[in-house]
Amino acid sequence: MPQINDGCQWRKYGQKMAKGNPCPRAYYRCTMGASCPVRKQVQRCAEDRSILITTYEGNHNHPLPPAAMATASYTSAAASMLLSGSMPSSDALMNSNILARSALSSSPSFATLSASAPFPTVTLDLTQPHNASQFQRAVQGQYNMFSSSLPHFMSAPQVFGQALQNQSKYVGLHSSQGIELPPFASSNQIHTPSLSDAIGSATAAITADPNFTAALVAAITSIIGNVHSNHSGNSTQPTTRNNNDNN
DNA sequence: CGCTTTTGACCTGCGC
DNA sequence: GCGCAGGTCAAAAGCG
């Protein structure tokens, strides 16, 4: 199975067939810390096997390498936008915030589109009991709002959701057809030479392919259901901080 | 030789 | 209480 290079080292400790999905789900533990509690699950989307669904759970108890911090940085930055509604200082995040608000202005504010280079992301607030149909409407709304041809380098969208506030669960989708998670700049800021173009193209990459959109909706709908069911009873994660706090 | 992956068994929570 | 499904354990195998 192709691996998403998120900057951390992982050791596989189990694999299971998930009901309703012909592809097995793999379980990984972080091996960068002696007793790091972070785990992740990786599963292919049943509707579109080119999409990998990755779920992270827990907080690292050791310093993260720059690549991992960058990964955590912009997902949690998008999350903080949802929470605060304030404009972040980064140009990339500010522009993506504008985009997100326009794209999802007609939907409940639990999904934020972040088209920051090098790849677009979607952040979901999984702590609130929104139902899946709300998200489906939001994504389909986006699909109706954007259409343009895609630059080839943007044809591998990645979508992340991150639980906010009192949960440290972090869910993502990756297209495994093209690029893996690209190397990041040394800082936590995400820059691109042509930011507005990149944002528009990345957004189109997410929304212009109806097949991908359908798979995306199905996958995230499933994720939302899983996360909510996992946390509806007892919670396994009493932590209150996101995994970029080591910055 | 040490680390990782594989895989069947076991544990646990949940719904009926 | 029982069965099912998801998650974890741990021994064996594989690999560099």
Short mmCIF file of N, CA and C in Angstrom, two decimals, chain A residues 55-147:
data_model
loop_
_atom_site.label_atom_id
_atom_site.label_comp_id
_atom_site.label_asym_id
_atom_site.label_seq_id
_atom_site.Cartn_x
_atom_site.Cartn_y
_atom_site.Cartn_z
N THR A 55 -6.85 8.32 9.19
CA THR A 55 -7.35 8.86 10.45
C THR A 55 -6.22 8.87 11.48
N TYR A 56 -5.94 10.02 12.02
CA TYR A 56 -4.93 10.15 13.07
C TYR A 56 -5.64 10.32 14.40
N GLU A 57 -5.07 9.73 15.43
CA GLU A 57 -5.67 9.89 16.76
C GLU A 57 -4.58 10.01 17.80
N GLY A 58 -4.70 10.99 18.65
CA GLY A 58 -3.75 11.20 19.73
C GLY A 58 -2.79 12.34 19.45
N ASN A 59 -1.99 12.64 20.41
CA ASN A 59 -1.01 13.72 20.31
C ASN A 59 0.39 13.15 20.47
N HIS A 60 1.30 13.65 19.65
CA HIS A 60 2.69 13.21 19.77
C HIS A 60 3.29 13.71 21.09
N ASN A 61 4.04 12.85 21.74
CA ASN A 61 4.70 13.25 22.98
C ASN A 61 6.19 13.46 22.75
N HIS A 62 6.53 13.83 21.53
CA HIS A 62 7.93 14.04 21.19
C HIS A 62 7.97 15.13 20.13
N PRO A 63 9.12 15.76 19.92
CA PRO A 63 9.20 16.80 18.88
C PRO A 63 8.94 16.22 17.51
N LEU A 64 8.23 16.99 16.70
CA LEU A 64 7.94 16.56 15.35
C LEU A 64 8.99 17.09 14.39
N PRO A 65 9.34 16.33 13.37
CA PRO A 65 10.21 16.85 12.33
C PRO A 65 9.52 17.95 11.56
N PRO A 66 10.27 18.79 10.84
CA PRO A 66 9.66 19.93 10.14
C PRO A 66 8.52 19.54 9.22
N ALA A 67 8.67 18.45 8.50
CA ALA A 67 7.61 18.07 7.57
C ALA A 67 6.32 17.75 8.31
N ALA A 68 6.45 17.05 9.42
CA ALA A 68 5.25 16.71 10.18
C ALA A 68 4.63 17.95 10.80
N MET A 69 5.48 18.87 11.25
CA MET A 69 4.94 20.10 11.84
C MET A 69 4.22 20.91 10.78
N ALA A 70 4.75 20.91 9.58
CA ALA A 70 4.08 21.66 8.51
C ALA A 70 2.72 21.05 8.21
N THR A 71 2.68 19.72 8.18
CA THR A 71 1.41 19.05 7.94
C THR A 71 0.40 19.43 8.99
N ALA A 72 0.85 19.38 10.25
CA ALA A 72 -0.06 19.73 11.33
C ALA A 72 -0.41 21.20 11.30
N SER A 73 0.54 22.01 10.85
CA SER A 73 0.37 23.44 10.95
C SER A 73 -0.83 23.94 10.17
N TYR A 74 -0.92 23.54 8.91
CA TYR A 74 -1.99 24.18 8.15
C TYR A 74 -3.34 23.54 8.37
N THR A 75 -3.34 22.29 8.81
CA THR A 75 -4.65 21.74 9.16
C THR A 75 -5.17 22.40 10.42
N SER A 76 -4.30 22.60 11.39
CA SER A 76 -4.80 23.20 12.61
C SER A 76 -5.02 24.69 12.42
N ALA A 77 -4.29 25.30 11.49
CA ALA A 77 -4.56 26.70 11.19
C ALA A 77 -5.95 26.86 10.61
N ALA A 78 -6.30 25.96 9.72
CA ALA A 78 -7.65 26.00 9.18
C ALA A 78 -8.68 25.76 10.26
N ALA A 79 -8.32 24.86 11.17
CA ALA A 79 -9.23 24.60 12.27
C ALA A 79 -9.42 25.84 13.13
N SER A 80 -8.32 26.56 13.37
CA SER A 80 -8.43 27.74 14.21
C SER A 80 -9.26 28.81 13.52
N MET A 81 -9.22 28.83 12.20
CA MET A 81 -10.07 29.78 11.48
C MET A 81 -11.53 29.51 11.77
N LEU A 82 -11.84 28.22 11.78
CA LEU A 82 -13.23 27.87 12.07
C LEU A 82 -13.64 28.35 13.45
N LEU A 83 -12.72 28.17 14.38
CA LEU A 83 -13.07 28.48 15.76
C LEU A 83 -13.14 29.98 16.00
N SER A 84 -12.13 30.70 15.48
CA SER A 84 -12.03 32.10 15.84
C SER A 84 -12.73 33.01 14.85
N GLY A 85 -12.77 32.58 13.60
CA GLY A 85 -13.32 33.45 12.58
C GLY A 85 -12.39 34.59 12.23
N SER A 86 -11.22 34.62 12.82
CA SER A 86 -10.30 35.71 12.56
C SER A 86 -9.43 35.39 11.36
N MET A 87 -8.82 36.45 10.83
CA MET A 87 -7.99 36.27 9.67
C MET A 87 -6.56 35.95 10.11
N PRO A 88 -6.03 34.84 9.71
CA PRO A 88 -4.66 34.52 10.05
C PRO A 88 -3.69 35.43 9.32
N SER A 89 -2.46 35.46 9.80
CA SER A 89 -1.50 36.39 9.24
C SER A 89 -0.94 35.92 7.91
N SER A 90 -0.90 34.64 7.75
CA SER A 90 -0.34 34.13 6.51
C SER A 90 -1.21 34.49 5.31
N ASP A 91 -0.58 34.94 4.24
CA ASP A 91 -1.33 35.25 3.03
C ASP A 91 -2.07 34.03 2.52
N ALA A 92 -1.39 32.91 2.55
CA ALA A 92 -2.01 31.70 2.02
C ALA A 92 -3.26 31.36 2.81
N LEU A 93 -3.13 31.43 4.11
CA LEU A 93 -4.28 31.07 4.93
C LEU A 93 -5.37 32.11 4.81
N MET A 94 -4.96 33.37 4.68
CA MET A 94 -5.97 34.41 4.57
C MET A 94 -6.78 34.22 3.29
N ASN A 95 -6.08 33.97 2.21
CA ASN A 95 -6.80 33.79 0.95
C ASN A 95 -7.67 32.55 0.98
N SER A 96 -7.14 31.50 1.57
CA SER A 96 -7.96 30.30 1.60
C SER A 96 -9.17 30.50 2.50
N ASN A 97 -8.99 31.34 3.51
CA ASN A 97 -10.12 31.62 4.38
C ASN A 97 -11.22 32.33 3.60
N ILE A 98 -10.83 33.30 2.81
CA ILE A 98 -11.82 34.00 1.98
C ILE A 98 -12.53 33.02 1.07
N LEU A 99 -11.73 32.18 0.46
CA LEU A 99 -12.29 31.21 -0.46
C LEU A 99 -13.26 30.28 0.26
N ALA A 100 -12.84 29.84 1.42
CA ALA A 100 -13.68 28.91 2.14
C ALA A 100 -15.01 29.56 2.48
N ARG A 101 -14.94 30.82 2.91
CA ARG A 101 -16.19 31.47 3.30
C ARG A 101 -17.12 31.63 2.10
N SER A 102 -16.53 31.91 0.97
CA SER A 102 -17.39 32.07 -0.20
C SER A 102 -17.94 30.74 -0.65
N ALA A 103 -17.09 29.72 -0.58
CA ALA A 103 -17.51 28.43 -1.08
C ALA A 103 -18.58 27.81 -0.21
N LEU A 104 -18.46 28.03 1.08
CA LEU A 104 -19.35 27.34 2.00
C LEU A 104 -20.27 28.30 2.73
N SER A 105 -20.47 29.47 2.13
CA SER A 105 -21.22 30.48 2.85
C SER A 105 -22.66 30.06 3.09
N SER A 106 -23.15 29.18 2.24
CA SER A 106 -24.55 28.79 2.40
C SER A 106 -24.72 27.56 3.27
N SER A 107 -23.63 27.09 3.82
CA SER A 107 -23.75 25.88 4.61
C SER A 107 -23.32 26.15 6.04
N PRO A 108 -23.69 25.28 6.95
CA PRO A 108 -23.23 25.44 8.32
C PRO A 108 -21.71 25.44 8.36
N SER A 109 -21.14 26.21 9.27
CA SER A 109 -19.70 26.42 9.23
C SER A 109 -18.95 25.30 9.92
N PHE A 110 -19.12 24.10 9.44
CA PHE A 110 -18.34 23.01 10.01
C PHE A 110 -17.35 22.47 9.00
N ALA A 111 -17.37 23.00 7.78
CA ALA A 111 -16.41 22.55 6.79
C ALA A 111 -15.70 23.77 6.22
N THR A 112 -14.39 23.73 6.19
CA THR A 112 -13.63 24.83 5.65
C THR A 112 -12.75 24.33 4.52
N LEU A 113 -12.87 24.93 3.40
CA LEU A 113 -12.01 24.59 2.28
C LEU A 113 -10.75 25.43 2.37
N SER A 114 -9.61 24.77 2.34
CA SER A 114 -8.33 25.45 2.34
C SER A 114 -7.55 25.01 1.13
N ALA A 115 -7.43 25.90 0.17
CA ALA A 115 -6.78 25.54 -1.09
C ALA A 115 -5.32 25.93 -1.09
N SER A 116 -4.73 26.07 0.07
CA SER A 116 -3.33 26.46 0.15
C SER A 116 -2.44 25.47 -0.58
N ALA A 117 -1.52 26.00 -1.34
CA ALA A 117 -0.53 25.13 -1.95
C ALA A 117 0.27 24.47 -0.85
N PRO A 118 0.82 23.31 -1.03
CA PRO A 118 0.95 22.62 -2.29
C PRO A 118 -0.23 21.74 -2.65
N PHE A 119 -1.18 21.60 -1.80
CA PHE A 119 -2.38 20.87 -2.21
C PHE A 119 -3.55 21.37 -1.40
N PRO A 120 -4.73 21.24 -1.92
CA PRO A 120 -5.91 21.73 -1.23
C PRO A 120 -6.30 20.84 -0.06
N THR A 121 -6.91 21.44 0.91
CA THR A 121 -7.38 20.66 2.04
C THR A 121 -8.79 21.07 2.39
N VAL A 122 -9.50 20.19 3.01
CA VAL A 122 -10.79 20.51 3.59
C VAL A 122 -10.72 20.17 5.06
N THR A 123 -11.08 21.10 5.91
CA THR A 123 -11.08 20.85 7.34
C THR A 123 -12.51 20.71 7.82
N LEU A 124 -12.77 19.67 8.54
CA LEU A 124 -14.11 19.42 9.06
C LEU A 124 -14.10 19.54 10.56
N ASP A 125 -15.09 20.20 11.07
CA ASP A 125 -15.29 20.23 12.51
C ASP A 125 -16.07 19.00 12.90
N LEU A 126 -15.36 18.02 13.40
CA LEU A 126 -16.00 16.74 13.69
C LEU A 126 -16.47 16.65 15.13
N THR A 127 -16.36 17.74 15.85
CA THR A 127 -16.81 17.70 17.23
C THR A 127 -18.27 18.02 17.36
N GLN A 128 -18.84 18.58 16.29
CA GLN A 128 -20.24 18.94 16.36
C GLN A 128 -21.08 17.89 15.64
N PRO A 129 -22.27 17.66 16.13
CA PRO A 129 -23.08 16.60 15.57
C PRO A 129 -23.80 16.99 14.29
N HIS A 130 -23.05 17.54 13.33
CA HIS A 130 -23.68 17.82 12.05
C HIS A 130 -23.98 16.51 11.35
N ASN A 131 -25.04 16.51 10.61
CA ASN A 131 -25.31 15.27 9.90
C ASN A 131 -24.64 15.27 8.53
N ALA A 132 -24.54 14.09 7.98
CA ALA A 132 -23.77 13.94 6.75
C ALA A 132 -24.41 14.68 5.58
N SER A 133 -25.70 14.79 5.58
CA SER A 133 -26.34 15.42 4.43
C SER A 133 -25.98 16.91 4.36
N GLN A 134 -25.72 17.51 5.52
CA GLN A 134 -25.29 18.89 5.50
C GLN A 134 -23.98 19.02 4.76
N PHE A 135 -23.06 18.10 5.08
CA PHE A 135 -21.78 18.18 4.41
C PHE A 135 -21.92 17.89 2.94
N GLN A 136 -22.77 16.96 2.61
CA GLN A 136 -22.96 16.62 1.20
C GLN A 136 -23.47 17.83 0.43
N ARG A 137 -24.41 18.56 1.03
CA ARG A 137 -24.90 19.76 0.37
C ARG A 137 -23.78 20.78 0.21
N ALA A 138 -22.95 20.86 1.23
CA ALA A 138 -21.87 21.85 1.17
C ALA A 138 -20.91 21.53 0.04
N VAL A 139 -20.52 20.27 -0.06
CA VAL A 139 -19.57 19.89 -1.11
C VAL A 139 -20.19 20.04 -2.48
N GLN A 140 -21.43 19.63 -2.60
CA GLN A 140 -22.07 19.74 -3.90
C GLN A 140 -22.28 21.20 -4.27
N GLY A 141 -22.50 22.03 -3.25
CA GLY A 141 -22.59 23.45 -3.51
C GLY A 141 -21.30 23.99 -4.09
N GLN A 142 -20.20 23.54 -3.52
CA GLN A 142 -18.92 23.95 -4.06
C GLN A 142 -18.78 23.51 -5.51
N TYR A 143 -19.18 22.30 -5.75
CA TYR A 143 -19.04 21.77 -7.09
C TYR A 143 -19.79 22.64 -8.09
N ASN A 144 -20.91 23.15 -7.69
CA ASN A 144 -21.68 23.98 -8.59
C ASN A 144 -21.05 25.36 -8.78
N MET A 145 -20.25 25.78 -7.81
CA MET A 145 -19.72 27.13 -7.87
C MET A 145 -18.44 27.24 -8.66
N PHE A 146 -17.68 26.18 -8.78
CA PHE A 146 -16.37 26.27 -9.40
C PHE A 146 -16.28 25.35 -10.60
N SER A 147 -15.72 25.85 -11.65
CA SER A 147 -15.38 24.97 -12.76
C SER A 147 -14.29 25.61 -13.57
#
